Amino acid sequence: MLETINFVILIAAGLVAVSVFTSLISFRVGAPLLLVFLLVGLAAGEDGPGGIEFADASAAYFIGSIALAIILFDSGFETRFSTLRMAAAPAVTLATAGVVLTAAIVGTAAHLLFGWSLLEGLLLGAIVGSTDAAAVFFLLRVGGVHLREMISATLEVESGSNDPMAIFLTFTLVSLVTTGLDEGAAASALAIAFIQQMGIGFVFGLAGGYVIVQIVNRIKLEPALYPIVVLALALVLFAATSMVGGSGFLAVYVAGILCGNVRIRQQPALKRFQGGMTWLGQIGMFVTLGLLATPSQFGHVAVAGLALALTLIFVARPFAVWICLLPFGFTRSESAFVSWVGLRGAVSILLAILPLIHGLPNAQAIFNVTFLIVLTSLVLQGWTIKPMARWLKLIVPPRIGPVERMELELPGGSDHEIVSYRVHPDSAVARGDRIPRWARPVLIMREGRSIRVQKAGRPQPNDQIYILTSARQVPVLDALFAAPAEVAHDPALFGDFQLDPNAPLADVGAIYGFRVVTGDQGLTIRELMTRELGDDIEPTDRVPYGSIDFIVRQIDEEHGITDIGLAVEHIETDEPNLPFFFSRDDIADFSRRRYRRLRARLRRRGQVRRQRSLEKAASASQTAVPSHDDGGTEPLSPAPHERSQETADALKPISAPQPANDAESRQTPPN
């Protein structure tokens, strides 16, 4: 017995260690790290070199559920309220309607490809309907892809909030397949279950998050115990919500958002602990699910499974994203990228275990197809996220370079904390910029020796400086101590000259020789660019004006413009011409053009009809009428030389006038 326990510990710890070490290879070759974890599990399984036979679906589901709850709580903890406010509407639409649309399309395709019942097909569609939070968070936060904040915020919030919807659909459809309800009763049960699970999950999440914050802030414990208490309470919330019929996954995500956006004791320690637990959860979940799979069984469903995976990637997900994002003004490129970052991962495989546990017909086939879809998604999409963003012209330069920072919380629940920075040789502080007065340096470590601030002089490269400051001011200090961004001085991105945002537009026009429109004479450059760009402003955004371009170089935390560049020549943005993902503006422009063409066509037809009516009237006026004397005829109208001027004018041919903007009316609609 003891030997068996020791063997299990050896295997489990060894797999975790191997997964961690393979991450080094992943970063070198650019492979999705979560794909590597999954391959480690497959290699250790019964069909791999490891030869470990693991077929306990219930144990795999238990491990995966705990890991997913931890991941979702940390995802919520790292989500800022500002991010949520910015992307809540499009992200929630994707997380609800998007999951339903994707599940419906994939389910119908599965019904046709495999010959299963429609409910079984929809069950598979629900299983793969959500994006994977772990995969998306890793690629966006660790993968080095810098996107416009609106896009990254939408993807993060969607991936964190759509798992509960997919889990709800899967649980409900499993119950419907088991009970064999008719379609009408199934739809009614689905609606009732949705209201119950989502409503209870959201309410319990708010209440549970509040309780966690109050307990942590009011009870005095050893510092090392706070992260354990928070994690334990989050899992208690997950289990309790699930037991009363709510969505435990939604509850822990909502609780994580609440805990991460209020003042909570030992917050820096909580972030570090939860980061480690999230990595452990991802490794454990992916390796366990890889062990459960049997690749030798994939051949029976390989062709149809691959076809279904391509249907999901190139049809279902793009269509759902286009429909859901259409009201929110996303461009074609932005919608295309959001659809491409629809990675499927461990959540889909975890949900595919449910049919196995309940003993449904075709359960093993559903699991194998799901595994193939996840592998295809991670390989095809996960490996090409950065090239796709670059091709769609969506990558923006980072605001600051890398920064080495460590936070230390002060005892007593103070609003201040001690932040430690290493002075980068090329940082603004090393170049002579002063540390703000509201930030008080308390200690400097130089060449392994501690030096009093009063005797240290100016900060030197590689100094370790400990600063007492408010937590709200940390982003400002990050910019001072960070290395410069790699592209910060690229003229192609930021222009040839640097301008003061408060400079009058008229003065700049006089200096650089471009004409300023009369209505813009009183504007500053910042006011002009804010008017043209709106609220969603990012570095490298351009505003063409006359013969030059104004370019956003830097912005503050509130997306206000703090630095502007000027390019003396226009640079055309060669964005790909996508045949799909028509934006709201594209559809509006197309509708206006079609309306103008239709109006011009109707106007020409009306003019032609009027001309024909006049011609008929003129012809009829020449028809003979009976004479009063001999019963003969006489012309209805006088001889040509006797016609009135009014009749002569009426008989003149009328040429149909062209529409005011005929060139525009002849434009063809978008492909």
PDB file of N, CA and C in Angstrom, residues 298-347:
ATOM      1  N   PHE A 298      -8.722   7.511 -31.833  1.00  0.00           N
ATOM      2  CA  PHE A 298      -9.067   8.715 -32.586  1.00  0.00           C
ATOM      3  C   PHE A 298      -9.304   8.433 -34.064  1.00  0.00           C
ATOM      4  N   GLY A 299      -8.723   7.340 -34.577  1.00  0.00           N
ATOM      5  CA  GLY A 299      -8.817   7.079 -36.007  1.00  0.00           C
ATOM      6  C   GLY A 299     -10.239   6.903 -36.504  1.00  0.00           C
ATOM      7  N   HIS A 300     -11.134   6.408 -35.660  1.00  0.00           N
ATOM      8  CA  HIS A 300     -12.514   6.155 -36.085  1.00  0.00           C
ATOM      9  C   HIS A 300     -13.276   7.455 -36.359  1.00  0.00           C
ATOM     10  N   VAL A 301     -12.843   8.535 -35.733  1.00  0.00           N
ATOM     11  CA  VAL A 301     -13.573   9.802 -35.893  1.00  0.00           C
ATOM     12  C   VAL A 301     -12.663  10.902 -36.436  1.00  0.00           C
ATOM     13  N   ALA A 302     -11.484  10.527 -36.935  1.00  0.00           N
ATOM     14  CA  ALA A 302     -10.483  11.536 -37.289  1.00  0.00           C
ATOM     15  C   ALA A 302     -10.963  12.459 -38.408  1.00  0.00           C
ATOM     16  N   VAL A 303     -11.470  11.880 -39.503  1.00  0.00           N
ATOM     17  CA  VAL A 303     -11.842  12.702 -40.659  1.00  0.00           C
ATOM     18  C   VAL A 303     -13.018  13.610 -40.325  1.00  0.00           C
ATOM     19  N   ALA A 304     -14.085  13.020 -39.789  1.00  0.00           N
ATOM     20  CA  ALA A 304     -15.253  13.830 -39.440  1.00  0.00           C
ATOM     21  C   ALA A 304     -14.927  14.801 -38.309  1.00  0.00           C
ATOM     22  N   GLY A 305     -14.075  14.380 -37.368  1.00  0.00           N
ATOM     23  CA  GLY A 305     -13.692  15.275 -36.275  1.00  0.00           C
ATOM     24  C   GLY A 305     -12.901  16.467 -36.770  1.00  0.00           C
ATOM     25  N   LEU A 306     -11.976  16.229 -37.710  1.00  0.00           N
ATOM     26  CA  LEU A 306     -11.220  17.340 -38.279  1.00  0.00           C
ATOM     27  C   LEU A 306     -12.133  18.275 -39.059  1.00  0.00           C
ATOM     28  N   ALA A 307     -13.078  17.714 -39.804  1.00  0.00           N
ATOM     29  CA  ALA A 307     -14.037  18.557 -40.532  1.00  0.00           C
ATOM     30  C   ALA A 307     -14.862  19.401 -39.566  1.00  0.00           C
ATOM     31  N   LEU A 308     -15.241  18.821 -38.451  1.00  0.00           N
ATOM     32  CA  LEU A 308     -16.014  19.574 -37.461  1.00  0.00           C
ATOM     33  C   LEU A 308     -15.159  20.661 -36.813  1.00  0.00           C
ATOM     34  N   ALA A 309     -13.876  20.361 -36.573  1.00  0.00           N
ATOM     35  CA  ALA A 309     -12.980  21.372 -36.008  1.00  0.00           C
ATOM     36  C   ALA A 309     -12.828  22.559 -36.952  1.00  0.00           C
ATOM     37  N   LEU A 310     -12.677  22.284 -38.246  1.00  0.00           N
ATOM     38  CA  LEU A 310     -12.561  23.370 -39.220  1.00  0.00           C
ATOM     39  C   LEU A 310     -13.872  24.143 -39.338  1.00  0.00           C
ATOM     40  N   THR A 311     -15.000  23.449 -39.198  1.00  0.00           N
ATOM     41  CA  THR A 311     -16.291  24.147 -39.190  1.00  0.00           C
ATOM     42  C   THR A 311     -16.376  25.106 -38.015  1.00  0.00           C
ATOM     43  N   LEU A 312     -15.917  24.659 -36.862  1.00  0.00           N
ATOM     44  CA  LEU A 312     -15.915  25.525 -35.681  1.00  0.00           C
ATOM     45  C   LEU A 312     -15.015  26.734 -35.881  1.00  0.00           C
ATOM     46  N   ILE A 313     -13.804  26.514 -36.395  1.00  0.00           N
ATOM     47  CA  ILE A 313     -12.813  27.584 -36.494  1.00  0.00           C
ATOM     48  C   ILE A 313     -13.164  28.578 -37.595  1.00  0.00           C
ATOM     49  N   PHE A 314     -13.643  28.084 -38.744  1.00  0.00           N
ATOM     50  CA  PHE A 314     -13.814  28.956 -39.904  1.00  0.00           C
ATOM     51  C   PHE A 314     -15.267  29.332 -40.207  1.00  0.00           C
ATOM     52  N   VAL A 315     -16.229  28.713 -39.543  1.00  0.00           N
ATOM     53  CA  VAL A 315     -17.633  29.036 -39.814  1.00  0.00           C
ATOM     54  C   VAL A 315     -18.358  29.468 -38.548  1.00  0.00           C
ATOM     55  N   ALA A 316     -18.442  28.575 -37.576  1.00  0.00           N
ATOM     56  CA  ALA A 316     -19.279  28.827 -36.396  1.00  0.00           C
ATOM     57  C   ALA A 316     -18.771  29.997 -35.567  1.00  0.00           C
ATOM     58  N   ARG A 317     -17.512  29.952 -35.178  1.00  0.00           N
ATOM     59  CA  ARG A 317     -16.968  31.037 -34.354  1.00  0.00           C
ATOM     60  C   ARG A 317     -16.969  32.374 -35.103  1.00  0.00           C
ATOM     61  N   PRO A 318     -16.499  32.463 -36.362  1.00  0.00           N
ATOM     62  CA  PRO A 318     -16.565  33.761 -37.056  1.00  0.00           C
ATOM     63  C   PRO A 318     -17.980  34.306 -37.190  1.00  0.00           C
ATOM     64  N   PHE A 319     -18.940  33.452 -37.518  1.00  0.00           N
ATOM     65  CA  PHE A 319     -20.314  33.942 -37.667  1.00  0.00           C
ATOM     66  C   PHE A 319     -20.849  34.455 -36.337  1.00  0.00           C
ATOM     67  N   ALA A 320     -20.622  33.710 -35.257  1.00  0.00           N
ATOM     68  CA  ALA A 320     -21.109  34.134 -33.943  1.00  0.00           C
ATOM     69  C   ALA A 320     -20.463  35.448 -33.516  1.00  0.00           C
ATOM     70  N   VAL A 321     -19.165  35.590 -33.753  1.00  0.00           N
ATOM     71  CA  VAL A 321     -18.470  36.831 -33.381  1.00  0.00           C
ATOM     72  C   VAL A 321     -18.993  37.997 -34.200  1.00  0.00           C
ATOM     73  N   TRP A 322     -19.181  37.790 -35.498  1.00  0.00           N
ATOM     74  CA  TRP A 322     -19.667  38.886 -36.350  1.00  0.00           C
ATOM     75  C   TRP A 322     -21.043  39.366 -35.903  1.00  0.00           C
ATOM     76  N   ILE A 323     -21.947  38.439 -35.641  1.00  0.00           N
ATOM     77  CA  ILE A 323     -23.296  38.815 -35.207  1.00  0.00           C
ATOM     78  C   ILE A 323     -23.249  39.532 -33.856  1.00  0.00           C
ATOM     79  N   CYS A 324     -22.456  39.019 -32.933  1.00  0.00           N
ATOM     80  CA  CYS A 324     -22.438  39.578 -31.572  1.00  0.00           C
ATOM     81  C   CYS A 324     -21.747  40.936 -31.506  1.00  0.00           C
ATOM     82  N   LEU A 325     -20.708  41.149 -32.306  1.00  0.00           N
ATOM     83  CA  LEU A 325     -19.951  42.402 -32.232  1.00  0.00           C
ATOM     84  C   LEU A 325     -20.464  43.467 -33.188  1.00  0.00           C
ATOM     85  N   LEU A 326     -21.412  43.125 -34.036  1.00  0.00           N
ATOM     86  CA  LEU A 326     -21.910  44.085 -35.021  1.00  0.00           C
ATOM     87  C   LEU A 326     -22.441  45.369 -34.388  1.00  0.00           C
ATOM     88  N   PRO A 327     -23.182  45.318 -33.269  1.00  0.00           N
ATOM     89  CA  PRO A 327     -23.703  46.578 -32.704  1.00  0.00           C
ATOM     90  C   PRO A 327     -22.657  47.447 -32.020  1.00  0.00           C
ATOM     91  N   PHE A 328     -21.424  46.938 -31.831  1.00  0.00           N
ATOM     92  CA  PHE A 328     -20.466  47.649 -30.989  1.00  0.00           C
ATOM     93  C   PHE A 328     -19.364  48.352 -31.771  1.00  0.00           C
ATOM     94  N   GLY A 329     -19.479  48.423 -33.084  1.00  0.00           N
ATOM     95  CA  GLY A 329     -18.558  49.234 -33.867  1.00  0.00           C
ATOM     96  C   GLY A 329     -17.172  48.654 -34.048  1.00  0.00           C
ATOM     97  N   PHE A 330     -16.981  47.347 -33.908  1.00  0.00           N
ATOM     98  CA  PHE A 330     -15.679  46.742 -34.160  1.00  0.00           C
ATOM     99  C   PHE A 330     -15.402  46.750 -35.667  1.00  0.00           C
ATOM    100  N   THR A 331     -14.145  46.969 -36.035  1.00  0.00           N
ATOM    101  CA  THR A 331     -13.771  46.941 -37.442  1.00  0.00           C
ATOM    102  C   THR A 331     -13.691  45.499 -37.933  1.00  0.00           C
ATOM    103  N   ARG A 332     -13.517  45.358 -39.253  1.00  0.00           N
ATOM    104  CA  ARG A 332     -13.395  44.009 -39.812  1.00  0.00           C
ATOM    105  C   ARG A 332     -12.203  43.273 -39.213  1.00  0.00           C
ATOM    106  N   SER A 333     -11.064  43.955 -39.143  1.00  0.00           N
ATOM    107  CA  SER A 333      -9.862  43.307 -38.625  1.00  0.00           C
ATOM    108  C   SER A 333     -10.030  42.917 -37.167  1.00  0.00           C
ATOM    109  N   GLU A 334     -10.651  43.773 -36.382  1.00  0.00           N
ATOM    110  CA  GLU A 334     -10.847  43.468 -34.962  1.00  0.00           C
ATOM    111  C   GLU A 334     -11.776  42.274 -34.778  1.00  0.00           C
ATOM    112  N   SER A 335     -12.872  42.235 -35.521  1.00  0.00           N
ATOM    113  CA  SER A 335     -13.780  41.089 -35.425  1.00  0.00           C
ATOM    114  C   SER A 335     -13.102  39.804 -35.888  1.00  0.00           C
ATOM    115  N   ALA A 336     -12.293  39.907 -36.941  1.00  0.00           N
ATOM    116  CA  ALA A 336     -11.591  38.719 -37.428  1.00  0.00           C
ATOM    117  C   ALA A 336     -10.622  38.190 -36.380  1.00  0.00           C
ATOM    118  N   PHE A 337      -9.928  39.089 -35.695  1.00  0.00           N
ATOM    119  CA  PHE A 337      -8.969  38.632 -34.686  1.00  0.00           C
ATOM    120  C   PHE A 337      -9.681  38.022 -33.482  1.00  0.00           C
ATOM    121  N   VAL A 338     -10.772  38.639 -33.047  1.00  0.00           N
ATOM    122  CA  VAL A 338     -11.531  38.076 -31.924  1.00  0.00           C
ATOM    123  C   VAL A 338     -12.021  36.674 -32.273  1.00  0.00           C
ATOM    124  N   SER A 339     -12.448  36.478 -33.505  1.00  0.00           N
ATOM    125  CA  SER A 339     -12.912  35.145 -33.899  1.00  0.00           C
ATOM    126  C   SER A 339     -11.755  34.147 -33.936  1.00  0.00           C
ATOM    127  N   TRP A 340     -10.553  34.619 -34.285  1.00  0.00           N
ATOM    128  CA  TRP A 340      -9.407  33.707 -34.365  1.00  0.00           C
ATOM    129  C   TRP A 340      -8.910  33.301 -32.975  1.00  0.00           C
ATOM    130  N   VAL A 341      -9.070  34.175 -31.989  1.00  0.00           N
ATOM    131  CA  VAL A 341      -8.633  33.844 -30.628  1.00  0.00           C
ATOM    132  C   VAL A 341      -9.770  33.108 -29.912  1.00  0.00           C
ATOM    133  N   GLY A 342     -10.377  32.185 -30.586  1.00  0.00           N
ATOM    134  CA  GLY A 342     -11.424  31.373 -29.973  1.00  0.00           C
ATOM    135  C   GLY A 342     -10.891  30.008 -29.602  1.00  0.00           C
ATOM    136  N   LEU A 343      -9.781  29.990 -28.872  1.00  0.00           N
ATOM    137  CA  LEU A 343      -9.124  28.726 -28.576  1.00  0.00           C
ATOM    138  C   LEU A 343      -9.985  27.845 -27.679  1.00  0.00           C
ATOM    139  N   ARG A 344     -10.015  26.573 -28.010  1.00  0.00           N
ATOM    140  CA  ARG A 344     -10.655  25.588 -27.142  1.00  0.00           C
ATOM    141  C   ARG A 344      -9.564  24.883 -26.344  1.00  0.00           C
ATOM    142  N   GLY A 345      -9.890  24.508 -25.106  1.00  0.00           N
ATOM    143  CA  GLY A 345      -8.860  23.940 -24.247  1.00  0.00           C
ATOM    144  C   GLY A 345      -9.417  22.947 -23.254  1.00  0.00           C
ATOM    145  N   ALA A 346      -8.881  23.025 -22.038  1.00  0.00           N
ATOM    146  CA  ALA A 346      -9.193  22.018 -21.027  1.00  0.00           C
ATOM    147  C   ALA A 346     -10.660  22.023 -20.629  1.00  0.00           C
ATOM    148  N   VAL A 347     -11.323  23.180 -20.682  1.00  0.00           N
ATOM    149  CA  VAL A 347     -12.734  23.230 -20.295  1.00  0.00           C
ATOM    150  C   VAL A 347     -13.567  22.329 -21.203  1.00  0.00           C
TER     151      VAL A 347
END
